[in-house]
Coordinates of C-alpha atoms in Angstrom, one line a residue:
X1 CA 0.2 0.0 -0.1
X2 CA 1.5 3.5 -0.9
X3 CA 1.3 6.3 1.5
X4 CA 0.3 8.9 -1.4
X5 CA -3.3 9.8 -2.1
X6 CA -5.0 10.1 -5.6
X7 CA -7.1 13.1 -5.9
X8 CA -10.5 11.7 -7.5
X9 CA -12.9 14.3 -7.3
X10 CA -14.4 17.6 -6.1
X11 CA -17.2 17.5 -3.5
X12 CA -20.3 19.7 -3.5
X13 CA -21.0 21.2 -0.3
X14 CA -24.6 21.7 -1.0
X15 CA -24.6 25.3 0.3
X16 CA -27.2 27.5 -1.5
X17 CA -25.5 30.1 -3.6
X18 CA -25.4 33.7 -2.2
X19 CA -24.8 35.4 1.1
X20 CA -23.8 32.8 3.7
X21 CA -25.7 34.5 6.5
X22 CA -28.6 33.6 5.3
X23 CA -27.9 30.3 3.5
X24 CA -29.6 28.2 6.3
X25 CA -33.2 30.1 6.3
X26 CA -33.2 29.7 2.4
X27 CA -32.2 26.2 2.5
X28 CA -35.0 25.4 5.1
X29 CA -37.3 27.1 3.0
X30 CA -36.5 25.0 0.2
X31 CA -36.8 21.6 2.0
X32 CA -39.4 19.1 0.8
X33 CA -41.8 18.3 3.8
X34 CA -43.7 15.0 5.1
X35 CA -47.2 15.6 6.2
X36 CA -48.2 14.7 9.6
X37 CA -50.2 11.7 8.6
X38 CA -47.4 10.2 6.5
X39 CA -44.5 10.9 9.2
X40 CA -45.3 7.7 10.9
X41 CA -44.8 5.3 7.8
X42 CA -41.2 6.4 7.7
X43 CA -38.4 4.5 10.2
X44 CA -35.5 6.3 11.2
X45 CA -32.5 4.6 12.9
X46 CA -30.7 6.8 15.4
X47 CA -27.3 5.4 16.8
X48 CA -26.0 7.5 19.7
X49 CA -28.0 8.9 22.6
X50 CA -25.7 11.9 23.6
X51 CA -26.9 15.4 22.9
X52 CA -26.9 15.2 19.1
X53 CA -28.6 11.6 19.1
X54 CA -30.8 12.3 21.9
X55 CA -32.2 15.4 20.8
X56 CA -32.6 14.0 17.1
X57 CA -34.5 10.9 18.2
X58 CA -36.6 12.9 20.6
X59 CA -37.4 15.7 17.9
X60 CA -38.1 13.1 14.9
X61 CA -40.4 11.1 17.8
X62 CA -42.2 14.2 18.6
X63 CA -42.8 15.0 15.1
X64 CA -44.5 11.3 14.5
X65 CA -41.5 9.2 12.9
X66 CA -41.0 5.9 13.7
X67 CA -37.7 6.1 15.6
X68 CA -35.4 3.4 16.5
X69 CA -32.5 4.7 18.9
X70 CA -29.5 2.5 19.7
X71 CA -26.8 3.0 22.6
X72 CA -24.5 0.6 23.6
X73 CA -24.7 2.1 27.3
X74 CA -27.6 0.5 29.8
X75 CA -29.4 4.1 29.9
X76 CA -29.2 7.0 27.4
X77 CA -28.2 9.5 30.1
X78 CA -24.7 7.8 30.2
X79 CA -23.5 9.1 26.7
X80 CA -19.9 10.8 26.7
X81 CA -21.8 14.4 26.4
X82 CA -21.9 14.1 30.1
X83 CA -18.0 15.0 30.4
X84 CA -18.1 18.6 28.6
X85 CA -18.3 20.3 31.6
X86 CA -17.6 23.7 31.1
X87 CA -20.6 25.6 29.1
X88 CA -22.6 25.9 25.9
X89 CA -22.0 28.9 23.7
X90 CA -24.8 30.9 22.2
X91 CA -24.7 34.2 20.5
X92 CA -27.7 35.8 22.4
X93 CA -25.7 39.2 23.4
X94 CA -27.7 39.5 26.8
X95 CA -24.4 41.2 28.0
X96 CA -23.4 44.8 27.1
X97 CA -20.0 43.4 25.8
X98 CA -20.8 44.0 22.1
X99 CA -21.3 40.4 21.1
X100 CA -23.1 39.4 18.2
X101 CA -24.0 36.5 15.4
X102 CA -21.6 38.0 13.3
X103 CA -18.7 38.1 16.1
X104 CA -19.7 34.5 16.8
X105 CA -19.2 33.3 13.4
X106 CA -15.7 35.4 13.2
X107 CA -14.4 33.8 16.3
X108 CA -15.5 30.4 15.2
X109 CA -13.9 30.7 11.6
X110 CA -10.7 32.1 12.8
X111 CA -10.9 29.7 15.8
X112 CA -10.7 27.0 13.3
X113 CA -8.0 28.2 11.0
X114 CA -10.2 28.6 8.1
X115 CA -10.7 25.0 7.2
X116 CA -14.5 24.7 8.0
X117 CA -17.4 25.9 5.8
X118 CA -18.3 29.6 6.8
X119 CA -22.0 29.0 6.2
X120 CA -22.1 26.2 8.8
X121 CA -20.7 28.7 11.3
X122 CA -23.6 31.2 10.5
X123 CA -26.2 28.1 11.3
X124 CA -24.3 27.4 14.5
X125 CA -24.4 30.9 15.6
X126 CA -28.0 31.3 14.5
X127 CA -29.5 28.1 16.0
X128 CA -27.4 28.9 19.3
X129 CA -30.1 31.3 20.4
X130 CA -32.7 28.8 20.1
X131 CA -30.7 25.9 21.8
X132 CA -30.1 27.7 25.0
X133 CA -34.1 28.7 24.9
X134 CA -35.0 24.9 24.4
X135 CA -32.5 23.5 26.8
X136 CA -33.8 26.2 29.6
X137 CA -37.3 25.3 28.8
X138 CA -36.9 21.5 28.9
X139 CA -35.3 21.8 32.5
X140 CA -31.4 22.3 32.4
X141 CA -30.3 24.3 35.4
X142 CA -28.2 27.3 33.8
X143 CA -26.7 29.4 36.3
X144 CA -28.4 33.0 36.8
X145 CA -27.6 36.2 37.5
X146 CA -29.0 37.8 40.8
X147 CA -32.1 39.6 38.7
X148 CA -32.9 36.1 37.2
X149 CA -31.1 36.4 33.7
X150 CA -28.9 33.4 32.5
X151 CA -25.5 33.9 33.6
X152 CA -22.6 33.7 31.2
X153 CA -18.6 33.5 31.2
X154 CA -15.9 33.4 28.8
X155 CA -14.0 30.5 26.9
X156 CA -11.1 30.3 25.1
X157 CA -10.5 32.3 21.5
X158 CA -12.9 34.8 22.3
X159 CA -13.1 38.6 24.2
X160 CA -17.0 38.3 25.2
X161 CA -19.1 36.5 27.7
X162 CA -21.3 34.1 25.6
X163 CA -20.9 30.7 27.5
X164 CA -23.9 29.5 29.2
X165 CA -23.0 27.0 32.3
X166 CA -24.4 24.8 35.2
X167 CA -21.6 25.2 37.5
X168 CA -19.0 22.8 36.2
X169 CA -21.7 20.2 35.2
X170 CA -22.9 21.5 31.9
X171 CA -22.7 18.7 29.8
X172 CA -24.2 16.1 32.9
X173 CA -27.0 18.7 33.3
X174 CA -27.6 19.0 29.5
X175 CA -27.4 15.3 29.0
X176 CA -30.0 14.4 31.8
X177 CA -32.5 17.2 30.1
X178 CA -32.0 15.6 26.5
X179 CA -32.4 12.0 27.9
X180 CA -35.6 12.8 29.7
X181 CA -36.9 14.5 26.3
X182 CA -36.0 11.2 24.6
X183 CA -37.4 8.9 27.5
X184 CA -40.7 11.1 27.1
X185 CA -41.0 9.8 23.8
X186 CA -40.2 6.1 24.5
X187 CA -42.9 6.5 27.1
X188 CA -45.3 7.8 24.2
X189 CA -44.4 5.1 21.9
X190 CA -42.7 7.2 19.1
X191 CA -39.1 6.0 19.9
X192 CA -38.0 2.5 20.6
X193 CA -34.9 2.2 22.5
X194 CA -32.4 -0.1 22.3
X195 CA -29.8 -0.2 24.9
X196 CA -26.7 -2.6 25.3
X197 CA -26.6 -2.7 21.5
X198 CA -23.5 -2.0 19.6
X199 CA -23.5 -1.1 15.8
X200 CA -21.1 -3.3 13.9
X201 CA -21.7 -2.5 10.3
X202 CA -23.9 -0.3 8.1
X203 CA -26.5 -1.9 5.5
X204 CA -26.0 -0.3 2.2
X205 CA -28.8 -1.3 -0.6
X206 CA -29.3 0.4 -4.0
X207 CA -27.0 3.1 -3.2
X208 CA -28.5 4.1 -0.1
X209 CA -28.0 3.4 3.8
X210 CA -31.1 1.2 4.6
X211 CA -30.0 0.0 8.0
X212 CA -27.5 -1.2 10.7
X213 CA -26.3 -4.7 12.1
X214 CA -25.9 -4.7 16.0
X215 CA -24.8 -6.9 18.5
X216 CA -26.4 -7.3 21.9
X217 CA -24.0 -7.0 24.2
X218 CA -25.3 -9.1 26.9
X219 CA -26.3 -12.1 24.8
X220 CA -24.2 -11.7 21.9
X221 CA -26.8 -12.0 19.6
X222 CA -26.0 -10.3 16.0
X223 CA -29.2 -8.8 14.3
X224 CA -30.2 -6.1 11.4
X225 CA -32.8 -3.4 11.6
X226 CA -33.6 -2.0 8.5
X227 CA -34.9 1.7 8.1
X228 CA -35.6 4.4 5.4
X229 CA -32.6 6.4 7.0
X230 CA -29.9 6.1 9.5
X231 CA -28.3 8.9 11.7
X232 CA -24.7 8.3 13.3
X233 CA -24.2 10.4 16.5
X234 CA -21.6 8.1 17.8
X235 CA -19.0 10.6 19.2
X236 CA -15.5 11.2 18.4
X237 CA -12.4 9.0 18.3
X238 CA -9.9 10.8 20.6
X239 CA -9.5 7.2 22.4
X240 CA -7.4 6.1 19.4
X241 CA -4.7 7.5 21.4
X242 CA -5.6 5.2 24.3
X243 CA -4.5 7.5 26.9
X244 CA -7.1 10.3 26.1
X245 CA -9.8 12.7 28.1
X246 CA -12.5 10.7 26.6
X247 CA -14.7 7.6 28.3
X248 CA -12.7 4.1 27.9
X249 CA -15.6 3.1 26.0
X250 CA -15.7 5.8 23.6
X251 CA -14.6 4.3 20.1
X252 CA -14.6 4.8 16.3
X253 CA -16.3 1.7 15.1
X254 CA -19.7 2.8 14.1
X255 CA -18.1 5.2 12.0
X256 CA -15.4 3.6 10.6
X257 CA -17.7 0.4 9.6
X258 CA -19.8 3.4 7.8
X259 CA -16.6 4.7 6.0
X260 CA -15.5 1.1 5.1
X261 CA -19.1 0.9 3.5
X262 CA -18.3 4.4 1.3
X263 CA -18.7 7.3 3.7
X264 CA -15.7 9.4 3.2
X265 CA -13.8 10.6 6.0
X266 CA -13.0 14.2 6.5
X267 CA -9.8 15.7 7.9
X268 CA -9.0 12.8 10.3
X269 CA -5.9 14.3 11.5
X270 CA -7.6 17.1 12.9
X271 CA -7.2 16.0 16.6
X272 CA -7.4 18.9 19.6
X273 CA -5.2 18.1 22.2
X274 CA -6.9 19.9 25.6
X275 CA -4.4 21.9 27.1
X276 CA -6.1 21.6 30.6
X277 CA -6.0 17.9 31.4
X278 CA -4.2 16.2 34.1
X279 CA -0.7 14.9 33.4
X280 CA 0.0 11.4 33.1
X281 CA 1.2 10.4 36.5
X282 CA 2.0 6.5 36.3
X283 CA 2.7 4.1 33.5
X284 CA 0.1 2.0 34.5
X285 CA -2.7 5.0 33.7
X286 CA -5.2 4.3 31.2
X287 CA -6.6 7.6 30.6
X288 CA -6.3 11.2 31.3
X289 CA -8.7 13.4 33.3
X290 CA -10.3 16.5 31.7
X291 CA -10.2 19.7 33.7
X292 CA -12.5 22.2 32.1
X293 CA -11.4 25.1 30.2
X294 CA -13.7 27.1 32.0
X295 CA -11.1 27.0 35.0
X296 CA -8.6 29.4 32.5
X297 CA -11.4 32.1 33.2
X298 CA -9.7 32.7 36.5
X299 CA -6.9 30.8 36.7
X300 CA -3.3 32.0 35.6
X301 CA -1.1 29.4 33.8
X302 CA 2.5 29.8 34.5
X303 CA 6.1 27.7 34.9
X304 CA 9.3 28.7 36.7
X305 CA 11.6 31.0 34.6
X306 CA 14.6 28.7 35.4
X307 CA 14.4 25.4 33.8
X308 CA 15.0 22.3 36.5
X309 CA 13.3 24.7 39.3
X310 CA 13.0 22.3 42.2
X311 CA 11.2 24.6 44.8
X312 CA 7.4 24.2 45.7
X313 CA 5.0 26.2 43.5
X314 CA 4.0 28.5 46.4
X315 CA 7.9 29.0 47.1
X316 CA 8.4 30.4 43.7
X317 CA 7.9 34.4 44.1
X318 CA 6.1 36.0 41.0
X319 CA 9.5 37.4 39.7
X320 CA 10.5 34.0 39.0
X321 CA 7.6 32.7 37.2
X322 CA 6.8 33.1 33.5
X323 CA 3.0 33.6 32.9
X324 CA 3.9 32.6 29.2
X325 CA 0.4 33.0 27.7
X326 CA -0.1 36.3 29.2
X327 CA 3.4 37.3 27.7
X328 CA 2.9 35.9 24.2
X329 CA -0.7 36.7 23.6
X330 CA -1.7 39.7 25.9
X331 CA -4.8 40.1 24.3
X332 CA -6.4 36.9 25.0
X333 CA -3.9 35.7 27.8
X334 CA -5.2 32.7 29.2
X335 CA -8.0 32.4 26.9
X336 CA -6.0 31.7 24.0
X337 CA -7.6 28.8 21.9
X338 CA -6.7 25.5 22.9
X339 CA -4.6 24.8 20.1
X340 CA -2.2 27.6 20.8
X341 CA -2.2 27.1 24.4
X342 CA -1.5 23.2 24.1
X343 CA 1.7 24.1 21.9
X344 CA 2.8 26.6 24.1
X345 CA 2.6 24.3 27.0
X346 CA 4.3 21.7 25.1
X347 CA 7.1 23.8 24.1
X348 CA 7.6 24.8 28.0
X349 CA 7.6 21.3 28.8
X350 CA 10.3 20.1 26.1
X351 CA 12.4 23.2 27.0
X352 CA 12.6 22.1 30.7
X353 CA 10.1 24.0 32.6
X354 CA 7.7 21.5 33.3
X355 CA 6.7 20.8 36.6
X356 CA 5.5 17.9 38.7
X357 CA 7.1 14.7 39.7
X358 CA 7.6 13.8 35.9
X359 CA 8.1 17.6 34.8
X360 CA 5.2 16.7 32.5
X361 CA 3.1 19.7 33.2
X362 CA 2.4 23.4 33.9
X363 CA 0.9 25.3 36.8
X364 CA -2.8 26.8 36.7
X365 CA -2.9 28.8 39.6
X366 CA -6.0 30.2 41.2
X367 CA -4.0 32.3 44.1
X368 CA -4.9 35.7 42.4
X369 CA -8.6 35.0 41.9
X370 CA -9.2 33.4 45.6
X371 CA -7.5 36.9 46.9
X372 CA -9.7 39.1 44.7
X373 CA -12.9 37.1 44.7
X374 CA -12.8 35.0 47.7
X375 CA -13.2 31.3 48.3
X376 CA -16.7 31.2 48.3
X377 CA -17.2 32.7 44.8
X378 CA -14.8 30.4 43.5
X379 CA -16.2 27.4 45.0
X380 CA -19.5 28.4 43.4
X381 CA -18.1 28.8 40.0
X382 CA -15.6 25.6 39.7
X383 CA -16.4 23.8 43.3
X384 CA -16.9 20.4 41.7
X385 CA -14.1 20.7 39.5
X386 CA -11.8 21.8 42.7
X387 CA -13.2 18.4 44.3
X388 CA -12.4 16.2 41.6
X389 CA -9.0 17.7 41.1
X390 CA -8.2 16.9 44.9
X391 CA -9.7 13.3 44.7
X392 CA -7.6 12.5 41.5
X393 CA -4.3 14.0 42.8
X394 CA -4.7 14.5 46.7
X395 CA -3.7 18.1 46.0
X396 CA -5.9 20.9 47.5
X397 CA -6.0 23.7 44.8
X398 CA -7.4 26.0 46.8
X399 CA -4.1 25.9 48.8
X400 CA -1.6 24.7 45.7
X401 CA -1.8 25.3 42.1
X402 CA -3.4 22.8 39.6
X403 CA -1.1 21.0 37.4
X404 CA -2.2 20.4 33.6
X405 CA -0.7 19.2 30.5
X406 CA -2.0 18.7 26.9
X407 CA -3.9 15.6 26.2
X408 CA -5.5 13.9 23.3
X409 CA -9.4 15.3 23.3
X410 CA -11.8 16.3 20.7
X411 CA -11.8 15.1 16.9
X412 CA -12.5 17.9 14.6
X413 CA -12.3 15.1 11.5
X414 CA -15.2 12.8 11.2
X415 CA -17.6 11.3 8.5
X416 CA -17.9 14.1 5.7
X417 CA -21.5 15.2 5.5
X418 CA -22.9 18.2 3.0
X419 CA -24.9 21.3 4.1
X420 CA -28.0 19.0 4.9
X421 CA -25.8 16.7 7.6
X422 CA -25.7 13.9 5.0
X423 CA -22.8 11.8 4.0
X424 CA -21.6 10.4 0.9
X425 CA -23.8 7.6 1.1
X426 CA -27.4 8.7 0.3
X427 CA -29.7 8.2 3.5
X428 CA -26.8 8.3 6.0
X429 CA -26.5 11.5 7.9
X430 CA -24.2 12.4 10.8
X431 CA -24.2 14.8 13.9
X432 CA -22.1 15.5 16.7
X433 CA -18.6 14.6 17.0
X434 CA -18.8 12.0 14.6
X435 CA -19.1 14.3 11.8
X436 CA -16.5 16.9 10.8
X437 CA -18.6 19.9 10.6
X438 CA -18.3 23.6 12.3
X439 CA -15.0 23.3 14.0
X440 CA -12.3 23.4 11.1
X441 CA -8.6 22.8 12.3
X442 CA -9.4 23.8 15.9
X443 CA -12.7 23.7 18.0
X444 CA -13.2 26.9 20.3
X445 CA -14.3 25.6 23.8
X446 CA -18.0 25.6 24.5
X447 CA -18.8 25.3 21.0
X448 CA -19.1 21.0 21.3
X449 CA -22.1 21.0 23.2
X450 CA -23.4 23.8 20.9
X451 CA -22.8 21.9 17.8
X452 CA -24.4 18.7 19.1
X453 CA -27.4 20.2 20.1
X454 CA -27.9 22.4 17.0
X455 CA -27.1 19.0 14.9
X456 CA -29.6 17.0 17.0
X457 CA -32.5 19.6 17.7
X458 CA -32.5 22.2 14.8
X459 CA -30.9 20.8 11.7
X460 CA -31.5 16.9 11.2
X461 CA -35.2 17.2 12.2
X462 CA -35.2 19.4 9.1
X463 CA -33.0 18.2 6.7
X464 CA -33.9 14.0 7.2
X465 CA -37.7 14.8 6.1
X466 CA -36.4 16.5 3.0
X467 CA -34.6 13.1 2.1
X468 CA -37.6 11.0 3.3
X469 CA -40.3 13.1 1.1
X470 CA -39.7 11.3 -2.3
X471 CA -39.6 7.8 -0.5
X472 CA -43.2 8.1 0.4
X473 CA -44.5 4.3 -0.2
X474 CA -41.5 2.5 -0.3
X475 CA -41.3 -0.1 2.4
X476 CA -38.3 -0.9 4.5
X477 CA -35.8 -3.2 3.2
X478 CA -36.7 -6.8 4.1
X479 CA -34.4 -8.5 6.4
X480 CA -34.0 -11.4 4.1
X481 CA -32.7 -9.0 1.2
X482 CA -29.5 -9.9 0.1
X483 CA -27.6 -6.9 1.3
X484 CA -28.8 -7.5 4.9
X485 CA -27.3 -10.9 4.8
X486 CA -24.1 -10.0 3.6
X487 CA -23.7 -7.2 6.2
X488 CA -24.8 -9.8 8.8
X489 CA -22.6 -12.5 7.4
X490 CA -19.8 -10.0 7.4
X491 CA -20.1 -9.1 11.2
X492 CA -19.9 -12.7 12.1
X493 CA -17.4 -13.5 10.1
X494 CA -15.2 -10.5 11.6
X495 CA -16.1 -11.9 15.3
X496 CA -15.2 -15.5 13.9
X497 CA -11.8 -14.1 12.7
X498 CA -11.0 -12.0 16.1
X499 CA -11.7 -15.2 18.1
X500 CA -9.7 -17.5 16.0
X501 CA -6.3 -15.7 16.0
X502 CA -5.7 -17.4 19.4
X503 CA -2.7 -15.2 20.2
X504 CA -0.9 -14.3 23.4
X505 CA -1.6 -10.5 23.7
X506 CA -4.8 -8.8 25.1
X507 CA -6.2 -6.0 22.6
X508 CA -5.3 -3.4 25.3
X509 CA -1.6 -3.9 24.9
X510 CA -1.9 -3.1 21.2
X511 CA -4.0 -0.3 22.2
X512 CA -1.6 1.2 24.5
X513 CA 1.2 0.7 21.9
X514 CA -0.8 2.5 19.2
X515 CA -1.3 5.4 21.3
X516 CA 2.3 5.8 22.0
X517 CA 2.9 5.7 18.3
X518 CA 0.4 8.3 17.7
X519 CA 1.4 10.6 20.4
X520 CA 5.1 10.4 19.0
X521 CA 4.2 10.7 15.2
X522 CA 0.6 12.4 14.9
X523 CA 0.5 14.3 18.4
X524 CA 0.7 18.1 19.2
X525 CA 3.5 18.5 16.5
X526 CA 3.9 16.6 13.4
X527 CA 7.1 16.1 10.8
X528 CA 7.1 14.6 7.7
X529 CA 9.9 11.9 8.9
X530 CA 7.8 11.3 12.1
X531 CA 4.5 10.6 10.0
X532 CA 6.4 8.3 7.5
X533 CA 7.6 6.3 10.5
X534 CA 4.3 6.0 12.3
X535 CA 2.6 4.9 9.3
X536 CA 5.1 2.1 9.1
X537 CA 4.8 1.5 12.6
X538 CA 1.2 1.5 12.5
X539 CA 1.0 -1.2 9.7
X540 CA 3.7 -3.4 11.6
X541 CA 1.4 -3.1 14.6
X542 CA -1.7 -4.1 12.8
X543 CA 0.0 -7.0 11.2
X544 CA 1.0 -8.3 14.7
X545 CA -2.7 -7.9 16.1
X546 CA -4.1 -10.1 13.5
X547 CA -1.1 -12.7 14.4
X548 CA -1.1 -12.5 18.0
X549 CA -4.3 -11.0 19.9
X550 CA -6.0 -13.0 22.4
X551 CA -9.7 -12.8 22.7
X552 CA -11.0 -14.9 25.7
X553 CA -14.3 -16.2 26.0
X554 CA -17.1 -16.6 23.5
X555 CA -19.3 -14.5 20.9
X556 CA -22.3 -16.2 22.4
X557 CA -21.9 -14.1 25.9
X558 CA -21.2 -10.7 27.7
X559 CA -17.4 -10.3 26.5
X560 CA -15.6 -7.2 26.8
X561 CA -12.6 -8.4 25.6
X562 CA -14.4 -9.2 22.1
X563 CA -15.7 -5.4 22.3
X564 CA -12.4 -4.4 22.7
X565 CA -10.7 -6.2 20.1
X566 CA -13.0 -4.9 17.2
X567 CA -12.7 -1.6 18.4
X568 CA -8.9 -1.6 18.5
X569 CA -9.0 -3.1 15.1
X570 CA -10.8 -0.3 13.9
X571 CA -8.5 2.1 15.8
X572 CA -5.2 0.5 13.6
X573 CA -6.8 0.9 10.5
X574 CA -8.1 4.6 11.5
X575 CA -4.8 5.5 12.8
X576 CA -3.1 5.1 9.5
X577 CA -5.4 7.3 7.5
X578 CA -5.0 9.9 10.4
X579 CA -1.5 9.8 9.6
X580 CA -1.7 9.7 5.9
X581 CA -4.0 12.9 6.1
X582 CA -1.6 14.7 8.1
X583 CA 1.4 13.9 5.8
X584 CA -0.5 14.8 2.7
X585 CA -1.6 18.0 4.0
X586 CA 1.3 19.8 3.8
X587 CA 0.9 23.0 5.8
X588 CA 0.1 24.0 9.3
X589 CA -3.1 24.9 10.2
X590 CA -5.0 25.0 13.8
X591 CA -4.3 21.6 15.7
X592 CA -2.6 20.3 12.6
X593 CA 0.7 21.8 13.7
X594 CA 3.8 20.6 10.9
X595 CA 7.0 21.7 12.3
X596 CA 8.3 22.2 8.8
X597 CA 5.5 24.8 8.2
X598 CA 5.7 27.6 11.1
X599 CA 6.6 31.1 11.3
X600 CA 9.6 32.7 12.9
X601 CA 7.6 33.3 16.3
X602 CA 6.7 29.2 16.1
X603 CA 3.1 29.8 14.7
X604 CA 1.0 27.8 12.5
X605 CA 1.7 28.9 8.6
X606 CA -1.4 28.0 6.4
X607 CA -0.7 27.5 2.7
X608 CA -4.3 28.9 1.3
X609 CA -3.2 28.7 -2.1
X610 CA -2.9 24.8 -1.9
X611 CA -4.9 23.7 0.9
X612 CA -8.2 25.8 1.4
X613 CA -10.3 23.1 1.3
X614 CA -11.5 20.1 3.1
X615 CA -9.7 16.3 2.5
X616 CA -12.5 13.8 2.4
X617 CA -10.9 10.1 2.1
X618 CA -12.0 7.0 0.7
X619 CA -10.3 3.8 1.7
X620 CA -10.7 0.9 -0.9
X621 CA -11.3 -2.7 -0.3
X622 CA -7.6 -3.3 -0.6
X623 CA -6.7 -0.5 1.6
X624 CA -5.6 2.4 -0.6
X625 CA -6.5 5.7 0.5
X626 CA -8.0 8.3 -1.9
X627 CA -8.5 11.8 -1.3
X628 CA -11.2 14.0 -2.6
X629 CA -11.7 17.5 -1.8
X630 CA -14.3 20.1 -1.2
X631 CA -13.0 23.5 -1.8
X632 CA -13.4 26.4 1.1
X633 CA -14.6 30.0 0.4
X634 CA -14.8 33.1 2.7
X635 CA -16.8 35.9 2.1
X636 CA -18.0 37.0 5.4
X637 CA -15.0 36.5 7.3
X638 CA -11.7 37.5 4.9
X639 CA -8.7 34.9 5.1
X640 CA -6.1 36.3 7.6
X641 CA -3.6 35.0 9.6
X642 CA -4.6 34.3 12.9
X643 CA -3.6 36.6 15.8
X644 CA -4.4 36.6 19.5
X645 CA -1.6 38.9 20.4

């Protein structure tokens, strides 16, 4: 298999021509409709019950469609959306700080380093207003000002206060509200909920997505479910790095199986490394812990000016501290975007200024905020986060600075979709982090919960009926159709292959080694030599996996080793494509930082003449990678060099 890609064709975004600020309204006005009496004749499968999946299933169920929601959790509220705790952005402009929809779009497009659709950013901003009002109405307990209005705070990459929050529990509280909305439809009979069910393949027939193959995680039974349309809202693939801020069960299998059936994968190398995670503290550690970016509102980030300084943090006077973000980016300071903050932290650690027992972190210090605001105010804003830090480290952040470090977090890449959220396979839609939209090469903090909600509640419930309308009168694909039998057979055969290897090494060992390869070759900084080496190492590791993986137990029972083995097998394929994409994209942009493309000041240098486009990849049956391109144009926010100074 060669590393170099073949450029096959240009992709049509489906964005209406004209002003991007009005594109969404004009597109909605042009959508075909399904009448209320006909909606129950259509079946829609929604895979995933996070904010995007729960919102989409609940909305479609409320409208009258026959919806089947699938999750591998035992309850929908356990979806990983609970982990995004800091807040959710909205351009509601309730504070007198001169925020607006246009400023929201500028911040989002600029924050993503001009590698996302401009029209998508306008939709995100426009619908953000409805999202907050909707979530407030269905029970999300947003923080409030003394007079009763909803409170806001700031996040990285902006100079206004547009982030709505529920202390440090925003994702958890929004997920509870969305799950309750979903369960209301389950009780009403419009949504059928399938728990402990993992999607292992996509059924494609007549060129359309018409169902999925799932495995019951309790009994091991493999079955198929057909529908008129399928929505994947299965989250991101950050756990490909093994040690990431994501839950250990988060994976890429549903999206990757769809990719192998023909859905293009966009910008897979665009990985966000969160600057505010807890550092790795021991070799046996299996994941990192996220500390919300909201902490950067009041915490100051610094390292000792002298490399190797052995003094305790509180013993280092202010004159001997380097508040490097405030020094390098005075206009934004500690609220610089995540990619910039992560690179800056990595530079300090690699230059010998790292702190902590392993010298692999920097300080996040609240001493000034505590002196200025008092402990009660800080506890009101971040109390649960401080408690979580204390539980994880044994250190009290009210008394000593936190220690933080960059860690693999959010994936801006995902299944490519057009403006209607439909992938390159007709009938297959995508929502939330499983897709690629909105964020470009770097996501601004608090836009993740927003993008999931916009997709689930206010985009897919419009665009899916537009797809379904011409299918009125067509039944669901019968379960004895050849395409269904073939997909079920493929899943069964793959499971048999995993069990039959009979090796000596558990899947987690391969996963951990894959993470080491990716952190070294496709991490915060990348180089052509490092990426080329990583591709070779991944291919070698994949060969070892299929000759030496050990999967104990059988397929006809609850078997977590089998689950992990299947997910790691997919990660080993995805990881190669990530590195191929990073090597192919011969520029730096956002979180994709190539050391051979940087300014004299060490900032990312884009190549807009050649790379102002989305790379959307096809993987052939024999493992070749073919790049397709969607050109990007910017009318409302002219191309410019990002500057946070």
